[in-house]
Coordinates of C-alpha atoms in Angstrom, one line a residue:
Chain A
X1 CA 29.1 18.2 -14.1
X2 CA 25.6 17.5 -15.4
X3 CA 22.8 19.9 -14.9
X4 CA 19.5 19.1 -13.2
X5 CA 17.7 19.2 -16.5
X6 CA 20.1 16.7 -18.1
X7 CA 19.6 14.3 -15.1
X8 CA 15.8 14.7 -15.4
X9 CA 16.0 14.0 -19.1
X10 CA 17.9 10.8 -18.3
X11 CA 15.4 9.7 -15.7
X12 CA 12.5 10.5 -18.1
X13 CA 13.5 7.3 -20.0
X14 CA 12.0 5.3 -17.1
X15 CA 8.3 4.6 -17.5
X16 CA 5.9 3.5 -14.8
X17 CA 4.4 0.3 -16.4
X18 CA 1.1 0.6 -14.5
X19 CA 0.2 4.1 -15.6
X20 CA 2.2 4.3 -18.8
X21 CA 3.9 7.7 -18.1
X22 CA 7.6 8.4 -17.3
X23 CA 8.6 9.2 -13.8
X24 CA 9.5 12.9 -14.6
X25 CA 6.1 13.7 -16.2
X26 CA 4.4 11.9 -13.3
X27 CA 6.1 14.4 -11.0
X28 CA 7.8 11.7 -9.0
X29 CA 11.3 13.1 -9.3
X30 CA 11.7 16.0 -6.9
X31 CA 15.3 17.0 -7.4
X32 CA 18.6 15.9 -8.9
X33 CA 22.2 17.2 -8.3
X34 CA 25.6 16.3 -9.7
X35 CA 28.8 17.2 -7.9
X36 CA 32.4 17.7 -9.2
X37 CA 33.2 14.0 -8.5
X38 CA 30.4 13.1 -10.9
X39 CA 28.2 11.7 -8.1
X40 CA 24.5 12.1 -8.7
X41 CA 21.8 12.2 -6.1
X42 CA 18.3 11.8 -7.3
X43 CA 15.5 12.7 -4.8
X44 CA 12.3 11.0 -5.7
X45 CA 9.1 9.5 -4.4
X46 CA 6.6 6.9 -5.5
X47 CA 2.9 7.2 -6.2
X48 CA 2.2 4.9 -3.3
X49 CA 4.1 3.3 -0.4
X50 CA 2.5 0.0 -1.3
X51 CA 4.1 0.1 -4.8
X52 CA 5.2 -3.5 -5.6
X53 CA 7.8 -2.2 -8.0
X54 CA 9.4 -0.1 -5.3
X55 CA 12.9 -1.6 -5.5
X56 CA 12.8 -2.1 -9.3
X57 CA 11.9 1.5 -10.0
X58 CA 14.8 2.7 -7.8
X59 CA 17.1 0.4 -9.7
X60 CA 15.8 1.6 -13.1
X61 CA 16.4 5.2 -12.2
X62 CA 20.0 4.3 -11.2
X63 CA 20.5 2.4 -14.4
X64 CA 19.0 5.2 -16.5
X65 CA 21.3 7.8 -15.1
X66 CA 24.4 5.6 -15.6
X67 CA 23.3 4.7 -19.1
X68 CA 22.2 8.1 -20.4
X69 CA 25.0 10.1 -18.7
X70 CA 28.2 8.2 -19.3
X71 CA 30.5 10.4 -17.2
X72 CA 28.5 9.7 -14.0
X73 CA 30.6 7.6 -11.5
X74 CA 28.1 7.1 -8.8
X75 CA 24.3 7.4 -8.3
X76 CA 22.4 7.6 -5.1
X77 CA 18.7 7.5 -4.9
X78 CA 17.1 9.5 -2.0
X79 CA 13.6 8.0 -1.7
X80 CA 11.4 10.3 0.3
X81 CA 7.7 10.3 1.3
X82 CA 7.5 14.0 2.2
X83 CA 6.0 15.9 0.5
X84 CA 3.5 13.1 -0.4
X85 CA 3.0 12.8 -4.1
X86 CA -0.3 13.8 -5.5
X87 CA -1.6 14.4 -9.0
X88 CA -1.1 18.1 -8.9
X89 CA 2.6 17.4 -9.2
X90 CA 2.2 15.7 -12.5
X91 CA 2.5 17.4 -16.0
X92 CA -0.6 18.7 -17.6
X93 CA -0.6 16.0 -20.3
X94 CA -0.6 13.3 -17.5
X95 CA -3.5 14.9 -15.8
X96 CA -5.4 15.2 -19.0
X97 CA -4.8 11.6 -20.1
X98 CA -5.6 10.1 -16.7
X99 CA -8.9 12.1 -16.9
X100 CA -8.6 13.4 -13.4
X101 CA -8.8 17.0 -14.3
Chain B
X1 CA -20.3 -23.3 16.0
X2 CA -21.6 -19.7 15.4
X3 CA -18.5 -18.4 17.1
X4 CA -16.3 -20.4 14.7
X5 CA -18.3 -19.2 11.6
X6 CA -18.1 -15.6 12.8
X7 CA -14.5 -15.7 13.7
X8 CA -13.6 -17.2 10.2
X9 CA -16.0 -15.3 8.0
X10 CA -16.1 -11.9 9.7
X11 CA -13.0 -11.8 11.9
X12 CA -10.6 -13.4 9.4
X13 CA -12.1 -13.2 5.9
X14 CA -13.9 -9.9 6.4
X15 CA -11.0 -8.0 7.9
X16 CA -8.6 -9.5 5.3
X17 CA -10.8 -8.3 2.4
X18 CA -11.1 -4.9 4.1
X19 CA -7.4 -4.5 4.6
X20 CA -6.4 -5.7 1.1
X21 CA -9.0 -3.4 -0.5
X22 CA -7.7 -0.5 1.5
X23 CA -4.2 -1.0 0.1
X24 CA -5.0 -2.2 -3.4
X25 CA -7.9 0.0 -4.5
X26 CA -6.2 3.4 -3.8
X27 CA -3.0 2.0 -5.4
X28 CA -4.7 1.1 -8.7
X29 CA -7.0 4.2 -8.7
X30 CA -4.1 6.6 -7.6
X31 CA -6.4 7.9 -4.8
X32 CA -4.7 10.4 -2.5
X33 CA -5.2 12.7 0.4
X34 CA -8.3 10.9 1.9
X35 CA -8.8 10.6 5.6
X36 CA -8.5 6.9 6.7
X37 CA -10.1 7.4 10.1
X38 CA -13.2 5.5 8.9
X39 CA -11.1 2.4 8.1
X40 CA -9.8 2.4 11.6
X41 CA -13.3 2.8 13.1
X42 CA -14.5 0.0 10.8
X43 CA -11.6 -2.3 12.0
X44 CA -12.3 -1.7 15.7
X45 CA -16.1 -2.0 15.3
X46 CA -15.9 -5.3 13.4
X47 CA -13.3 -6.7 15.8
X48 CA -15.4 -5.7 18.8
X49 CA -18.5 -7.1 17.1
X50 CA -16.9 -10.5 16.6
X51 CA -15.7 -10.5 20.2
X52 CA -19.3 -9.8 21.4
X53 CA -20.7 -12.6 19.3
X54 CA -18.2 -15.1 20.6
X55 CA -18.7 -13.8 24.1
X56 CA -22.5 -14.2 23.7
X57 CA -22.1 -17.9 22.7
X58 CA -19.8 -18.8 25.6
X59 CA -21.9 -17.2 28.3
X60 CA -25.4 -17.6 26.7
X61 CA -26.0 -13.8 26.7
X62 CA -28.0 -13.3 23.5
X63 CA -28.3 -9.6 23.9
X64 CA -24.5 -9.5 23.2
X65 CA -25.0 -11.5 20.1
X66 CA -27.3 -8.9 18.6
X67 CA -25.1 -6.1 19.8
X68 CA -22.2 -7.9 18.0
X69 CA -24.2 -8.0 14.8
X70 CA -25.0 -4.3 15.1
X71 CA -21.3 -3.4 15.7
X72 CA -20.2 -5.4 12.7
X73 CA -22.9 -3.8 10.6
X74 CA -21.8 -0.3 11.7
X75 CA -18.2 -1.4 10.9
X76 CA -19.1 -2.3 7.4
X77 CA -21.0 1.0 6.9
X78 CA -17.8 2.9 8.0
X79 CA -15.8 0.7 5.5
X80 CA -18.2 1.5 2.7
X81 CA -17.9 5.2 3.5
X82 CA -14.1 4.8 3.4
X83 CA -14.4 3.3 0.0
X84 CA -16.6 6.2 -1.1
X85 CA -13.8 8.6 0.0
X86 CA -11.2 6.5 -2.0
X87 CA -13.6 6.6 -5.0
X88 CA -14.0 10.4 -4.7
X89 CA -10.3 11.1 -4.5
X90 CA -9.3 8.8 -7.3
X91 CA -7.1 10.3 -10.0
X92 CA -7.7 7.7 -12.7
X93 CA -11.1 8.2 -14.3
X94 CA -10.8 5.5 -17.0
X95 CA -13.6 3.0 -16.6
X96 CA -11.5 -0.1 -17.3
X97 CA -12.4 -3.6 -16.4
X98 CA -11.0 -3.2 -12.9
X99 CA -13.2 -0.2 -12.3
X100 CA -16.3 -2.0 -13.5
X101 CA -15.8 -5.1 -11.3
X102 CA -14.9 -3.0 -8.2
X103 CA -18.0 -0.7 -8.5
X104 CA -20.2 -3.7 -9.2
X105 CA -18.8 -5.6 -6.2
X106 CA -19.3 -2.7 -3.8
X107 CA -22.9 -2.1 -4.9
X108 CA -23.6 -5.7 -4.3
X109 CA -21.9 -5.5 -0.9
X110 CA -24.3 -2.7 0.1
X111 CA -27.3 -4.6 -1.3
X112 CA -26.3 -7.7 0.7
X113 CA -26.0 -5.7 3.9
X114 CA -29.4 -4.0 3.4
X115 CA -31.0 -7.5 2.9
X116 CA -29.4 -8.7 6.1
X117 CA -30.9 -5.7 7.9
X118 CA -34.3 -6.6 6.4
X119 CA -33.8 -10.2 7.5
X120 CA -33.4 -9.1 11.2
X121 CA -36.6 -7.1 11.0
X122 CA -38.7 -9.6 9.0
X123 CA -37.1 -12.9 10.1
X124 CA -37.5 -14.2 6.5
X125 CA -34.8 -16.9 5.8
X126 CA -35.2 -16.4 2.1
X127 CA -33.8 -12.8 2.5
X128 CA -30.7 -14.2 4.2
X129 CA -30.3 -16.8 1.4
X130 CA -30.5 -14.1 -1.3
X131 CA -28.1 -11.9 0.7
X132 CA -25.6 -14.8 0.9
X133 CA -25.9 -15.3 -2.9
X134 CA -25.3 -11.6 -3.6
X135 CA -22.4 -11.6 -1.1
X136 CA -20.7 -14.6 -2.7
X137 CA -21.4 -14.1 -6.4
X138 CA -22.0 -10.4 -6.5
X139 CA -19.3 -9.1 -4.0
X140 CA -16.7 -11.7 -3.2
X141 CA -16.3 -13.3 -6.6
X142 CA -16.2 -9.9 -8.5
X143 CA -13.8 -8.2 -6.1
X144 CA -11.4 -11.2 -6.6
X145 CA -12.0 -11.1 -10.4
X146 CA -11.2 -7.3 -10.4
X147 CA -7.9 -7.9 -8.8
X148 CA -7.1 -10.9 -11.0
X149 CA -7.2 -8.4 -13.9
X150 CA -4.5 -6.3 -12.2
X151 CA -2.4 -8.8 -10.3
X152 CA -1.9 -11.5 -13.0
X153 CA -0.7 -9.0 -15.6
X154 CA 1.7 -7.5 -13.0
X155 CA 3.1 -10.9 -12.1
X156 CA 3.6 -11.9 -15.8
X157 CA 5.0 -8.5 -16.6
X158 CA 7.4 -8.8 -13.7
X159 CA 8.6 -12.2 -14.8
X160 CA 8.8 -11.6 -18.5
X161 CA 9.5 -7.9 -19.0
X162 CA 10.9 -6.2 -15.9
X163 CA 14.5 -7.2 -16.8
X164 CA 14.1 -5.7 -20.3
X165 CA 13.3 -2.1 -19.0
X166 CA 15.8 0.3 -20.5
X167 CA 17.1 -2.3 -22.9
X168 CA 14.1 -2.5 -25.2
X169 CA 10.5 -1.3 -25.5
X170 CA 8.3 -3.1 -23.0
X171 CA 4.5 -3.3 -22.9
X172 CA 2.5 -1.5 -20.3
X173 CA 0.4 -3.5 -17.9
X174 CA -2.8 -2.3 -19.5
X175 CA -1.6 -3.6 -22.9
X176 CA -1.7 -7.1 -21.5
X177 CA -5.5 -7.1 -20.7
X178 CA -7.8 -7.9 -23.7
X179 CA -10.3 -5.1 -23.5
X180 CA -13.2 -6.4 -25.6
X181 CA -13.0 -9.9 -24.2
X182 CA -12.9 -8.7 -20.6
X183 CA -15.9 -6.4 -21.3
X184 CA -17.8 -9.3 -22.8
X185 CA -17.0 -11.4 -19.8
X186 CA -18.2 -8.7 -17.5
X187 CA -21.4 -8.2 -19.5
X188 CA -22.3 -11.9 -19.5
X189 CA -21.5 -12.2 -15.8
X190 CA -23.6 -9.2 -15.0
X191 CA -26.5 -10.5 -17.0
X192 CA -26.3 -13.9 -15.5
X193 CA -26.2 -12.5 -12.0
X194 CA -29.2 -10.2 -12.5
X195 CA -31.1 -13.1 -14.2
X196 CA -30.4 -15.3 -11.2
X197 CA -31.8 -12.7 -8.8
X198 CA -34.9 -12.5 -11.0
X199 CA -35.1 -16.3 -11.0
X200 CA -35.0 -16.2 -7.2
X201 CA -37.8 -13.6 -6.9
X202 CA -40.1 -15.6 -9.2
X203 CA -38.8 -19.0 -8.1
X204 CA -38.3 -19.9 -11.7
X205 CA -36.2 -22.9 -12.5
X206 CA -35.9 -22.2 -16.2
X207 CA -34.8 -18.6 -15.6
X208 CA -32.2 -19.8 -13.1
X209 CA -30.8 -22.3 -15.6
X210 CA -30.5 -19.6 -18.3
X211 CA -28.8 -17.4 -15.7
X212 CA -26.3 -20.1 -14.9
X213 CA -25.6 -20.3 -18.7
X214 CA -24.8 -16.6 -18.8
X215 CA -22.6 -16.9 -15.7
X216 CA -20.8 -19.8 -17.3
X217 CA -20.1 -17.9 -20.5
X218 CA -19.0 -14.8 -18.5
X219 CA -16.6 -17.0 -16.4
X220 CA -15.3 -18.7 -19.6
X221 CA -14.3 -15.3 -20.9
X222 CA -12.5 -14.6 -17.6
X223 CA -10.6 -17.9 -17.8
X224 CA -9.7 -17.2 -21.5
X225 CA -8.4 -13.8 -20.5
X226 CA -6.3 -15.3 -17.7
X227 CA -4.6 -17.6 -20.2
X228 CA -4.2 -14.7 -22.7
X229 CA -2.4 -12.7 -20.0
X230 CA -0.3 -15.6 -18.9
X231 CA 0.8 -16.3 -22.5
X232 CA 1.3 -12.6 -23.4
X233 CA 4.7 -12.1 -25.0
X234 CA 4.5 -8.5 -26.2

């Protein structure tokens, strides 16, 4: 079984092309679990419901988990809108680079 | 005829611009946690205003025509306040080319509305003409240009690079926009626009011709940038 940290590290290889940060440092990945059958569930959100890359980003996360964690058999993405994402969920370096704080 | 113009320009074009701005501007600025009640009020006020104007033309009740104008004006004021809330809650503070064109367009929208108000008080047709010019070249053109600098890179990126994500290093959308060239384009456009307003005030033909030259150079930069983005290969 992979740990939450290992799954987060795998997902961190996916960048949001609009803002230039990876999904983990953006705070878009809420949770990740892996069970004994090597099935991974990633709970995540997007910065906006209107995101035109909606389906692609979900696909990239799936691909990243399968690519970076070779023992994983199955990946499920649980896309949620609650809690709604806001900039306070992002890493300090993201906040500093965006200039919002 | 007035009903037709109002239905198309305010009822269709106006509400389309408002609804697209409401989705796209917060998306690109990463604005969050703002109250959108003002957008809803704006939508109902503008829609009701259009209905009043159409109603006034059908039944020759001119009091409704002016009530309709007033409702639409109030609707636009609510919309501007909604944009202010989006601006206040934006996360991205970089003053990129999108930011410059959007701020410029909204300022011009406010000026155009103020001039229309003066037109109703002073009944000076020249004010309406200048307001129309500011609305078309200062607001409509620039809000479209702002979104061209976001949407074209996205479409090209989606076509050319989205399949390469995870396989090789891909550029960010911002990498696809030529910063200096777009800034030059904005500066020339701004200068040309301001010069043309001065030319209107002084009724100067020579000033207007030079203003058009600046506008032409600014627009040429925009066209050049569009081709640069379309041909961007990383």
